Coordinates of C-alpha atoms and ligand atoms in Angstrom, one line a residue:
X1 CA 103.8 -29.6 -9.8
X2 CA 104.5 -30.8 -13.4
X3 CA 107.9 -32.3 -14.0
X4 CA 110.2 -30.7 -16.5
X5 CA 110.1 -32.5 -20.0
X6 CA 113.6 -33.5 -21.1
X7 CA 114.8 -32.3 -24.6
X8 CA 114.6 -35.7 -26.0
X9 CA 111.0 -36.2 -24.9
X10 CA 110.0 -32.9 -26.2
X11 CA 111.4 -33.6 -29.6
X12 CA 109.4 -36.9 -29.6
X13 CA 106.3 -35.2 -28.7
X14 CA 106.9 -32.4 -31.5
X15 CA 107.5 -35.3 -34.0
X16 CA 104.1 -36.9 -33.0
X17 CA 102.5 -33.5 -33.4
X18 CA 104.1 -33.2 -36.9
X19 CA 102.9 -36.7 -37.9
X20 CA 99.3 -35.9 -36.6
X21 CA 99.4 -32.7 -38.7
X22 CA 100.7 -34.5 -41.7
X23 CA 98.0 -37.1 -41.4
X24 CA 95.4 -34.5 -40.9
X25 CA 96.3 -32.8 -44.1
X26 CA 95.5 -35.8 -46.3
X27 CA 96.4 -35.3 -49.9
X28 CA 97.5 -31.7 -49.2
X29 CA 96.1 -28.0 -49.5
X30 CA 95.7 -28.2 -53.2
X31 CA 93.7 -31.2 -53.3
X32 CA 91.7 -30.0 -50.3
X33 CA 90.8 -26.8 -52.2
X34 CA 89.9 -28.8 -55.3
X35 CA 87.6 -30.8 -53.0
X36 CA 86.0 -27.7 -51.6
X37 CA 85.6 -26.1 -55.0
X38 CA 83.5 -29.1 -56.1
X39 CA 81.2 -28.4 -53.2
X40 CA 82.5 -31.3 -51.3
X41 CA 83.9 -31.6 -47.6
X42 CA 86.9 -33.4 -46.7
X43 CA 86.9 -36.8 -45.0
X44 CA 87.7 -35.2 -41.6
X45 CA 85.1 -32.3 -41.9
X46 CA 82.4 -34.8 -42.5
X47 CA 83.3 -36.8 -39.4
X48 CA 83.1 -33.6 -37.5
X49 CA 79.6 -32.9 -38.6
X50 CA 78.5 -36.3 -38.2
X51 CA 79.8 -37.1 -34.6
X52 CA 79.0 -35.5 -31.3
X53 CA 81.7 -32.6 -30.7
X54 CA 85.1 -34.1 -29.3
X55 CA 83.8 -37.7 -29.4
X56 CA 86.0 -39.0 -32.3
X57 CA 88.7 -41.6 -31.5
X58 CA 90.7 -42.2 -34.5
X59 CA 92.3 -45.8 -35.4
X60 CA 95.1 -46.2 -38.0
X61 CA 96.0 -42.6 -38.4
X62 CA 99.5 -43.5 -39.4
X63 CA 98.8 -46.5 -41.6
X64 CA 100.6 -46.4 -45.0
X65 CA 100.3 -48.6 -48.1
X66 CA 102.9 -51.1 -48.9
X67 CA 102.8 -51.0 -52.6
X68 CA 106.1 -50.6 -54.5
X69 CA 104.6 -50.7 -58.1
X70 CA 104.3 -47.7 -60.6
X71 CA 106.3 -45.4 -58.3
X72 CA 103.8 -45.7 -55.5
X73 CA 106.7 -46.2 -53.0
X74 CA 107.5 -42.4 -53.5
X75 CA 103.8 -41.4 -52.6
X76 CA 103.0 -42.2 -49.0
X77 CA 100.0 -40.5 -47.3
X78 CA 99.6 -41.2 -43.6
X79 CA 96.2 -42.8 -43.1
X80 CA 96.2 -44.0 -46.8
X81 CA 93.0 -42.3 -47.9
X82 CA 90.6 -43.3 -45.2
X83 CA 89.9 -41.9 -41.7
X84 CA 88.5 -44.5 -39.5
X85 CA 87.4 -44.7 -35.9
X86 CA 84.6 -44.5 -33.5
X87 CA 82.6 -41.9 -31.6
X88 CA 79.1 -40.9 -30.6
X89 CA 76.0 -39.6 -32.2
X90 CA 73.4 -38.4 -29.7
X91 CA 75.5 -40.0 -27.1
X92 CA 75.3 -43.4 -28.8
X93 CA 78.3 -45.3 -29.8
X94 CA 79.0 -45.6 -33.7
X95 CA 81.9 -46.7 -35.8
X96 CA 82.9 -44.9 -38.9
X97 CA 85.1 -44.8 -41.9
X98 CA 85.4 -41.7 -44.1
X99 CA 87.1 -42.1 -47.5
X100 CA 89.6 -39.2 -48.3
X101 CA 89.3 -38.3 -52.0
X102 CA 92.4 -36.1 -51.6
X103 CA 94.5 -39.3 -51.3
X104 CA 94.7 -41.3 -54.6
X105 CA 90.9 -40.2 -55.1
X106 CA 89.9 -42.3 -51.9
X107 CA 90.8 -45.5 -53.8
X108 CA 91.1 -48.6 -51.9
X109 CA 94.3 -50.1 -51.3
X110 CA 95.2 -53.3 -49.1
X111 CA 96.1 -51.0 -46.2
X112 CA 92.9 -48.9 -46.7
X113 CA 90.8 -52.0 -46.6
X114 CA 92.5 -53.3 -43.6
X115 CA 91.5 -50.1 -41.7
X116 CA 87.9 -50.4 -42.8
X117 CA 87.9 -54.1 -41.8
X118 CA 89.2 -53.2 -38.3
X119 CA 86.5 -50.8 -37.5
X120 CA 83.9 -53.2 -38.9
X121 CA 85.1 -56.0 -36.7
X122 CA 85.0 -53.7 -33.7
X123 CA 81.5 -52.6 -34.6
X124 CA 80.3 -56.2 -34.9
X125 CA 82.1 -57.3 -31.7
X126 CA 80.7 -54.4 -29.7
X127 CA 77.3 -54.1 -31.2
X128 CA 77.2 -50.7 -32.7
X129 CA 76.2 -49.4 -36.0
X130 CA 78.9 -48.9 -38.8
X131 CA 78.7 -45.8 -40.9
X132 CA 80.6 -45.4 -44.2
X133 CA 81.3 -42.1 -45.8
X134 CA 82.1 -42.9 -49.3
X135 CA 84.1 -40.8 -51.7
X136 CA 86.2 -43.3 -53.8
X137 CA 87.5 -44.1 -57.2
X138 CA 87.2 -47.8 -56.6
X139 CA 90.1 -50.3 -56.3
X140 CA 93.6 -48.7 -56.1
X141 CA 94.5 -49.4 -59.7
X142 CA 98.2 -49.7 -58.9
X143 CA 97.8 -52.4 -56.5
X144 CA 95.9 -55.0 -58.6
X145 CA 94.5 -58.0 -56.9
X146 CA 95.4 -57.1 -53.3
X147 CA 93.0 -54.2 -53.7
X148 CA 90.3 -56.6 -55.0
X149 CA 91.0 -58.8 -52.1
X150 CA 90.6 -55.9 -49.7
X151 CA 87.1 -55.1 -51.2
X152 CA 86.0 -58.8 -50.8
X153 CA 87.2 -58.6 -47.2
X154 CA 84.8 -55.6 -46.7
X155 CA 81.9 -57.3 -48.6
X156 CA 82.3 -60.4 -46.5
X157 CA 81.9 -58.4 -43.3
X158 CA 79.2 -56.3 -44.6
X159 CA 77.2 -59.6 -45.2
X160 CA 78.1 -61.0 -41.6
X161 CA 77.1 -57.8 -40.1
X162 CA 73.9 -57.5 -42.0
X163 CA 71.0 -57.9 -39.5
X164 CA 73.5 -57.8 -36.6
X165 CA 74.2 -54.1 -36.5
X166 CA 72.8 -51.3 -38.6
X167 CA 74.9 -50.4 -41.5
X168 CA 74.6 -47.0 -43.2
X169 CA 76.3 -45.6 -46.3
X170 CA 76.5 -42.0 -47.3
X171 CA 77.8 -41.5 -50.9
X172 CA 79.5 -38.2 -51.0
X173 CA 81.5 -38.3 -54.2
X174 CA 82.1 -40.5 -57.2
X175 CA 81.9 -44.1 -56.3
X176 CA 83.0 -46.3 -58.9
X177 CA 83.8 -50.1 -59.4
X178 CA 84.2 -51.9 -56.1
X179 CA 83.1 -48.8 -54.3
X180 CA 79.5 -49.4 -54.9
X181 CA 79.1 -53.0 -53.7
X182 CA 79.8 -52.5 -50.1
X183 CA 77.2 -49.7 -49.8
X184 CA 74.8 -51.9 -51.8
X185 CA 75.0 -54.6 -49.0
X186 CA 74.5 -52.1 -46.3
X187 CA 70.9 -51.3 -45.0
X188 CA 70.6 -47.7 -46.2
X189 CA 72.3 -45.7 -49.0
X190 CA 72.0 -42.0 -48.7
X191 CA 73.2 -39.5 -51.5
X192 CA 74.0 -35.9 -51.8
X193 CA 72.5 -34.3 -54.8
X194 CA 75.0 -33.1 -57.7
X195 CA 78.1 -34.3 -55.9
X196 CA 77.7 -37.9 -55.6
X197 CA 77.6 -40.7 -58.1
X198 CA 77.6 -44.5 -58.0
X199 CA 78.3 -46.8 -61.0
X200 CA 79.8 -50.1 -61.6
X201 CA 81.6 -48.5 -64.8
X202 CA 81.8 -44.8 -65.6
X203 CA 80.6 -42.9 -68.6
X204 CA 83.7 -43.6 -70.6
X205 CA 83.5 -47.4 -70.1
X206 CA 79.9 -47.3 -71.0
X207 CA 80.6 -45.4 -74.2
X208 CA 83.3 -47.9 -75.2
X209 CA 81.2 -51.0 -74.3
X210 CA 77.6 -50.1 -75.4
X211 CA 78.2 -46.9 -77.5
X212 CA 75.8 -45.1 -75.1
X213 CA 76.7 -41.4 -74.3
X214 CA 75.7 -40.6 -70.7
X215 CA 76.8 -38.0 -68.2
X216 CA 77.9 -39.0 -64.6
X217 CA 74.8 -37.4 -63.3
X218 CA 72.3 -39.3 -65.6
X219 CA 74.2 -42.6 -65.2
X220 CA 74.7 -42.7 -61.5
X221 CA 73.7 -39.4 -59.9
X222 CA 71.4 -39.1 -56.8
X223 CA 68.3 -38.6 -58.9
X224 CA 68.9 -41.6 -61.2
X225 CA 69.5 -43.8 -58.1
X226 CA 66.6 -42.5 -56.0
X227 CA 64.0 -42.4 -58.7
X228 CA 65.1 -44.9 -61.3
X229 CA 67.1 -47.8 -59.9
X230 CA 66.1 -47.4 -56.2
X231 CA 69.7 -48.1 -55.3
X232 CA 69.6 -44.9 -53.0
X233 CA 67.2 -44.9 -50.2
X234 CA 67.4 -41.1 -49.6
X235 CA 68.9 -38.0 -51.1
X236 CA 69.7 -34.6 -49.5
X237 CA 70.5 -31.4 -51.3
X238 CA 74.0 -31.1 -49.9
X239 CA 76.5 -33.0 -47.8
X240 CA 75.8 -31.2 -44.6
X241 CA 72.1 -32.0 -45.0
X242 CA 72.9 -35.7 -45.9
X243 CA 74.9 -36.0 -42.6
X244 CA 72.3 -34.5 -40.6
X245 CA 69.7 -36.7 -42.2
X246 CA 71.9 -39.7 -41.5
X247 CA 71.8 -38.8 -37.8
X248 CA 68.1 -38.5 -37.9
X249 CA 67.7 -41.9 -39.6
X250 CA 69.8 -43.5 -37.0
X251 CA 67.7 -42.2 -34.2
X252 CA 65.0 -44.7 -35.1
X253 CA 67.2 -47.7 -34.8
X254 CA 68.7 -49.7 -32.1
X255 CA 72.5 -50.1 -31.9
X256 CA 72.1 -53.9 -32.6
X257 CA 69.8 -56.8 -33.1
X258 CA 69.6 -57.6 -29.5
X259 CA 68.2 -54.0 -28.4
X260 CA 65.2 -52.0 -28.9
X261 CA 65.3 -48.6 -30.6
X262 CA 65.5 -45.7 -28.3
X263 CA 62.0 -44.6 -27.2
X264 CA 61.7 -40.9 -26.9
X265 CA 59.7 -38.9 -24.3
X266 CA 56.5 -37.7 -26.0
X267 CA 54.1 -35.0 -25.2
X268 CA 51.0 -36.6 -23.8
X269 CA 49.0 -33.5 -24.8
X270 CA 49.4 -34.4 -28.6
X271 CA 45.8 -35.0 -29.8
X272 CA 45.2 -38.7 -29.6
X273 CA 42.0 -38.3 -31.6
X274 CA 42.5 -37.0 -35.0
X275 CA 39.2 -35.9 -36.4
X276 CA 40.6 -34.8 -39.8
X277 CA 40.9 -38.6 -40.6
X278 CA 37.1 -39.1 -40.6
X279 CA 36.7 -37.0 -43.7
X280 CA 39.6 -38.1 -45.7
X281 CA 38.3 -41.0 -47.8
X282 CA 36.5 -39.7 -51.0
X283 CA 32.9 -40.9 -51.6
X284 CA 33.8 -42.6 -54.8
X285 CA 36.2 -45.5 -54.2
X286 CA 37.9 -44.9 -57.5
X287 CA 39.0 -41.4 -56.2
X288 CA 42.5 -41.0 -54.8
X289 CA 43.6 -39.5 -51.6
X290 CA 47.1 -39.2 -50.1
X291 CA 48.1 -41.8 -47.7
X292 CA 50.8 -39.6 -46.3
X293 CA 47.9 -37.6 -44.7
X294 CA 46.8 -40.7 -43.0
X295 CA 50.4 -41.5 -41.8
X296 CA 50.8 -37.8 -40.5
X297 CA 47.3 -38.4 -38.9
X298 CA 48.6 -41.2 -36.8
X299 CA 52.1 -40.7 -35.9
X300 CA 53.7 -38.2 -33.5
X301 CA 54.0 -34.8 -35.0
X302 CA 56.8 -34.3 -37.5
X303 CA 58.2 -37.7 -36.7
X304 CA 57.7 -39.4 -40.2
X305 CA 60.9 -40.0 -42.0
X306 CA 60.3 -41.3 -45.6
X307 CA 62.7 -43.9 -47.2
X308 CA 62.6 -44.3 -50.9
X309 CA 60.5 -41.2 -51.3
X310 CA 61.0 -41.0 -55.0
X311 CA 61.0 -44.7 -56.0
X312 CA 58.0 -46.9 -56.5
X313 CA 55.8 -44.2 -55.1
X314 CA 52.8 -46.4 -55.0
X315 CA 54.1 -47.7 -51.9
X316 CA 55.1 -45.4 -49.0
X317 CA 57.7 -46.6 -46.4
X318 CA 59.4 -44.9 -43.6
X319 CA 60.1 -44.5 -40.1
X320 CA 57.9 -42.7 -37.6
X321 CA 57.1 -42.4 -33.8
X322 CA 54.0 -43.4 -32.0
X323 CA 53.9 -42.2 -28.4
X324 CA 57.7 -41.9 -28.7
X325 CA 58.1 -45.5 -29.9
X326 CA 60.0 -46.0 -33.1
X327 CA 57.9 -47.7 -35.7
X328 CA 58.2 -48.7 -39.4
X329 CA 55.4 -47.8 -41.6
X330 CA 54.5 -49.6 -44.8
X331 CA 51.6 -48.2 -46.7
X332 CA 49.8 -48.4 -50.2
X333 CA 49.6 -45.0 -51.7
X334 CA 46.3 -44.7 -53.6
X335 CA 47.3 -41.3 -55.0
X336 CA 49.9 -43.1 -57.4
X337 CA 48.8 -45.9 -59.6
X338 CA 45.9 -46.5 -57.3
X339 CA 48.2 -48.0 -54.8
X340 CA 48.5 -51.1 -56.9
X341 CA 51.3 -53.6 -55.9
X342 CA 53.8 -54.0 -58.6
X343 CA 57.5 -55.3 -59.0
X344 CA 59.2 -52.2 -57.6
X345 CA 56.8 -51.5 -54.8
X346 CA 56.9 -55.1 -53.7
X347 CA 60.7 -55.1 -53.6
X348 CA 60.9 -51.7 -51.9
X349 CA 58.5 -52.7 -49.1
X350 CA 59.9 -56.2 -48.6
X351 CA 63.5 -54.9 -48.0
X352 CA 62.1 -52.3 -45.6
X353 CA 60.1 -55.0 -43.7
X354 CA 63.1 -57.1 -43.3
X355 CA 65.2 -54.2 -41.9
X356 CA 62.4 -53.4 -39.4
X357 CA 62.2 -57.2 -38.4
X358 CA 66.1 -57.4 -38.1
X359 CA 66.2 -54.7 -35.7
X360 CA 63.0 -55.1 -33.6
X361 CA 61.2 -52.1 -34.9
X362 CA 57.4 -52.8 -34.8
X363 CA 55.5 -52.3 -38.1
X364 CA 52.4 -50.4 -38.9
X365 CA 50.8 -51.4 -42.1
X366 CA 48.3 -49.2 -43.9
X367 CA 46.2 -50.8 -46.6
X368 CA 44.5 -49.4 -49.7
X369 CA 45.4 -51.7 -52.5
X370 CA 43.3 -52.7 -55.5
X371 CA 45.5 -55.7 -56.1
X372 CA 48.5 -56.8 -58.1
X373 CA 49.3 -54.8 -61.4
X374 CA 48.3 -57.1 -64.4
X375 CA 50.1 -57.2 -67.8
X376 CA 53.0 -58.6 -69.9
X377 CA 55.6 -56.2 -68.5
X378 CA 54.9 -57.2 -64.9
X379 CA 54.6 -61.0 -65.6
X380 CA 57.6 -61.2 -67.7
X381 CA 59.7 -59.2 -65.3
X382 CA 58.6 -61.4 -62.4
X383 CA 55.8 -60.0 -60.5
X384 CA 55.2 -63.4 -59.2
X385 CA 58.6 -63.8 -57.7
X386 CA 58.8 -60.1 -56.6
X387 CA 55.4 -60.0 -55.1
X388 CA 56.3 -63.1 -53.2
X389 CA 59.3 -61.4 -51.6
X390 CA 56.9 -59.0 -49.7
X391 CA 54.5 -61.9 -48.7
X392 CA 57.6 -63.8 -47.4
X393 CA 59.0 -60.8 -45.6
X394 CA 55.9 -60.2 -43.8
X395 CA 55.2 -63.8 -43.0
X396 CA 58.7 -64.4 -41.4
X397 CA 58.7 -61.3 -39.4
X398 CA 58.3 -61.7 -35.6
X399 CA 58.1 -58.1 -34.4
X400 CA 54.7 -56.6 -33.4
X401 CA 52.6 -55.9 -36.5
X402 CA 49.6 -53.8 -36.7
X403 CA 47.4 -53.4 -39.9
X404 CA 44.9 -50.8 -40.8
X405 CA 42.7 -51.2 -43.7
X406 CA 41.5 -47.7 -44.8
X407 CA 39.8 -48.7 -48.1
X408 CA 40.6 -51.5 -50.6
X409 CA 42.0 -54.8 -49.7
X410 CA 41.5 -56.9 -52.8
X411 CA 42.6 -60.3 -53.9
X412 CA 46.1 -61.7 -53.1
X413 CA 47.2 -58.2 -52.0
X414 CA 44.8 -58.5 -49.1
X415 CA 46.8 -61.5 -48.0
X416 CA 50.1 -59.9 -48.6
X417 CA 49.6 -56.5 -46.8
X418 CA 50.0 -57.9 -43.4
X419 CA 46.8 -59.8 -43.1
X420 CA 45.9 -61.7 -39.9
X421 CA 46.6 -64.9 -41.7
X422 CA 50.4 -64.2 -42.1
X423 CA 51.0 -63.2 -38.5
X424 CA 49.7 -59.7 -37.8
X425 CA 48.9 -59.0 -34.2
X426 CA 46.0 -56.6 -34.6
X427 CA 44.0 -55.8 -37.7
X428 CA 41.8 -52.8 -37.8
X429 CA 39.6 -51.6 -40.5
X430 CA 37.9 -48.3 -41.3
X431 CA 34.2 -48.4 -42.1
X432 CA 35.2 -47.6 -45.8
X433 CA 37.1 -50.7 -46.1
X434 CA 36.4 -53.1 -48.9
X435 CA 37.8 -56.6 -48.5
X436 CA 37.1 -59.0 -51.2
X437 CA 38.5 -61.3 -53.8
X438 CA 38.2 -58.6 -56.6
X439 CA 36.4 -55.2 -57.3
X440 CA 32.7 -55.5 -57.5
X441 CA 32.4 -54.9 -61.3
X442 CA 35.0 -57.5 -62.2
X443 CA 33.5 -60.0 -59.9
X444 CA 29.9 -59.4 -61.0
X445 CA 31.0 -59.8 -64.7
X446 CA 32.6 -63.2 -63.8
X447 CA 30.1 -64.9 -61.7
X448 CA 27.0 -63.5 -63.4
X449 CA 28.3 -63.6 -66.8
X450 CA 25.6 -65.9 -68.1
X451 CA 22.6 -63.9 -66.5
X452 CA 24.1 -60.6 -67.7
X453 CA 24.4 -61.8 -71.3
X454 CA 21.0 -63.4 -71.5
X455 CA 19.3 -60.3 -69.8
X456 CA 17.2 -58.0 -72.0
X457 CA 18.9 -55.0 -70.4
X458 CA 22.4 -56.4 -69.7
X459 CA 23.7 -53.0 -68.4
X460 CA 21.0 -52.7 -65.8
X461 CA 21.5 -56.3 -64.9
X462 CA 25.3 -55.6 -64.5
X463 CA 24.6 -52.6 -62.4
X464 CA 22.2 -54.5 -60.1
X465 CA 24.7 -57.3 -59.6
X466 CA 27.6 -54.9 -58.9
X467 CA 25.5 -53.2 -56.3
X468 CA 24.7 -56.4 -54.8
X469 CA 28.2 -57.5 -54.6
X470 CA 29.3 -54.2 -53.2
X471 CA 26.7 -54.5 -50.4
X472 CA 27.7 -58.0 -49.6
X473 CA 31.5 -57.9 -49.9
X474 CA 32.8 -54.4 -50.4
X475 CA 32.7 -53.8 -46.6
X476 CA 34.8 -54.7 -43.6
X477 CA 32.1 -56.6 -41.9
X478 CA 32.5 -60.0 -43.5
X479 CA 36.2 -60.1 -42.5
X480 CA 35.1 -58.8 -39.0
X481 CA 32.6 -61.5 -38.8
X482 CA 35.3 -64.0 -39.3
X483 CA 37.8 -62.3 -36.9
X484 CA 40.2 -61.5 -39.6
X485 CA 39.7 -57.8 -38.7
X486 CA 39.7 -57.3 -35.0
X487 CA 37.7 -54.1 -34.9
X488 CA 36.2 -51.7 -37.3
X489 CA 37.2 -48.3 -35.9
X490 CA 36.5 -44.7 -36.5
X491 CA 39.4 -43.2 -38.6
X492 CA 39.8 -40.5 -35.9
X493 CA 40.6 -43.2 -33.3
X494 CA 43.3 -44.8 -35.3
X495 CA 46.1 -43.1 -33.4
X496 CA 45.0 -44.1 -30.0
X497 CA 44.0 -47.6 -31.2
X498 CA 47.5 -48.1 -32.6
X499 CA 49.3 -46.8 -29.5
X500 CA 47.4 -49.3 -27.4
X501 CA 47.9 -52.2 -29.8
X502 CA 51.6 -51.6 -29.9
X503 CA 51.7 -51.4 -26.0
X504 CA 49.8 -54.6 -26.0
X505 CA 52.3 -56.4 -28.2
X506 CA 55.3 -54.8 -26.6
X507 CA 56.6 -58.1 -25.1
X508 CA 55.8 -60.2 -28.0
X509 CA 58.0 -63.3 -28.1
X510 CA 57.3 -65.0 -31.5
X511 CA 59.7 -67.4 -33.0
X512 CA 59.9 -69.1 -36.3
X513 CA 60.8 -72.9 -36.5
X514 CA 64.5 -73.3 -36.0
X515 CA 66.4 -73.6 -39.3
X516 CA 69.5 -72.4 -40.9
X517 CA 67.9 -69.7 -42.8
X518 CA 64.8 -69.3 -45.1
X519 CA 65.1 -68.9 -48.8
X520 CA 63.4 -65.7 -49.7
X521 CA 62.5 -65.7 -53.4
X522 CA 65.3 -63.4 -54.5
Ligands
HXC1 C1 94.3 -45.0 -58.1 C2 92.9 -43.2 -58.5 C3 91.8 -43.9 -58.7 C4 92.1 -45.4 -58.5 C5 91.2 -41.9 -59.0 N1 92.5 -41.8 -58.7 N2 90.8 -43.2 -59.1 N3 94.1 -43.6 -58.1 N4 93.2 -45.8 -58.4 N5 91.0 -46.1 -58.8 C6 93.3 -40.6 -58.4 C7 93.6 -39.9 -59.6 O1 94.8 -40.5 -60.3 C8 94.0 -38.6 -59.2 O2 95.4 -38.5 -58.5 C9 93.0 -38.4 -58.0 O3 92.6 -39.8 -57.6 C10 91.8 -37.8 -58.4 O4 91.2 -38.4 -59.6 P1 90.7 -37.4 -60.8 O5 90.4 -38.4 -61.9 O6 91.6 -36.3 -61.0 O7 89.3 -36.9 -60.3 P2 87.9 -36.8 -61.0 O8 88.1 -35.9 -62.3 O9 87.0 -36.1 -60.0 O10 87.5 -38.2 -61.3 C11 87.1 -39.1 -60.2 C12 86.8 -40.4 -60.8 C13 88.0 -40.9 -61.8 C14 85.4 -40.4 -61.7 C15 86.7 -41.4 -59.7 O11 89.1 -40.6 -61.1 C16 88.0 -42.4 -62.2 O12 87.2 -42.7 -63.1 N6 88.7 -43.1 -61.6 C17 88.7 -44.5 -61.9 C18 87.5 -45.3 -61.6 C19 87.7 -46.7 -61.9 O13 87.7 -47.3 -62.9 N7 88.1 -47.4 -60.8 C20 88.5 -48.8 -60.7 C21 87.1 -49.6 -60.8 S1 87.5 -51.3 -60.8 P3 96.1 -37.2 -58.4 O14 97.5 -37.7 -57.9 O15 96.1 -36.5 -59.7 O16 95.5 -36.4 -57.3 C22 87.1 -51.8 -59.3 C23 87.2 -53.3 -59.2 C24 86.6 -53.8 -57.8 O17 86.9 -51.1 -58.4 C25 85.5 -54.7 -58.0 C26 85.1 -55.3 -56.9 C27 83.7 -55.9 -57.0

């Protein structure tokens, strides 16, 4: 039988309830209404959508700031503008912080930073992902340098956590100043369209400094950062979709760098032969096709989750599943700029490759690349250094790596795109593959320059030489003869060949030479 509660204990319990209620209302009803009117959810509503029901354990609910400047001592809000804690997503432990825009615009005070640091430290110690739901006006202006210090404490931990545990940032409101640099260090930035912004300085400061007039949306909205800057990896039409997409993204990752990603059951009845792939490559090698059809033709149905969809579209990267196993896919896209490697596509792919390698996610690389993009714009902006990033990222990767050359693999781009020489475990090519130093026309014009110019019918001579070069080199068989390609396969068999190859390499235990760390050409 329950004991009767004394009057004084009852008062204490009621007091706790009042405090909990006060903390849960953040900056108050008026500000919550204003948040809703902007199409935004509150910090707690977001956590409720993100985590498994009833799994959230809060930390630091009653933390308050310690500032006494500018009348702040009279404005105390329990929790100080950020809700922190841990819970589960699909039964897996995650740590989370969710900034509360209704309290000082979600701005970061010393105490607010300490709460975030606490969950980051727990996440690192216990080996589980940290998820940041960002909605913040940046440094708490009234607090000055202690707020800057708080940011630096977070940036430092973001850096230490990099490669140790997955870090995902959702941007769900205006994120200004310091509020953008922590997300920038994390692995993935997801934005909600029309309600989220990221900028180092807002439109007013831009106008003062550069004279430019630009809206929040144009300067740092979801479309600007997904298509132009590449800062955002994923956009969703609204906050709920963004949080659901975040959960899906997380499902492809392990909880930390010592684990493998969860492997899902898969339906063995899924067609292992994919005959549609046999007819995909156009007769003319200059004609485009959509590499995403190749991806869909290989992976488990509806498992492809594209990253950086609207940025550097000549490269496609994303996660997928093959027989339930989580894989990273890196693919040239011949339907955009003929799939050429340029600065942005190299950076995009390199970053993704490094994520996969950090977290033991095997990689499937699909190749149809005419080479590196020539020109002054590319050279002056550093295609050499940036192309080298991708070369470096693949070369240092120790996870299982499978390559399928569907058509072109020319020049340095052949080497870069996970060739056998830089550590790929299995290299397949389709019969349509063309693997050579350069395209046949360019090659013939260089090596037969004299004969062509001295010929009576130089066009005929050129055509003959091009044909000759194509027959000799624009095939997969020279590479196969050397063992650079392990097998030339029918496109329809690609899925089953890849499943077997990843099974084969499942226990791969490759290690690079011991060192402090490499020096990727940043
Ligand atoms: C303290 C802040 C704040 C801040 C907003 N608020 N930003 N309080 N410090 N940084 C408060 C407002 O006073 C207001 O309080 C409430 O939050 C909502 O702000 P509004 O301006 O009414 O909202 P909105 O119109 O939606 O505009 C949001 C905003 C804007 C775009 C974020 O508030 C803004 O531009 N804030 C300043 C951004 C900035 O410059 N931050 C400092 C960057 S420097 P009430 O009481 O009315 O609800 C920085 C340095 C770190 O971060 C560098 C580290 C590398």
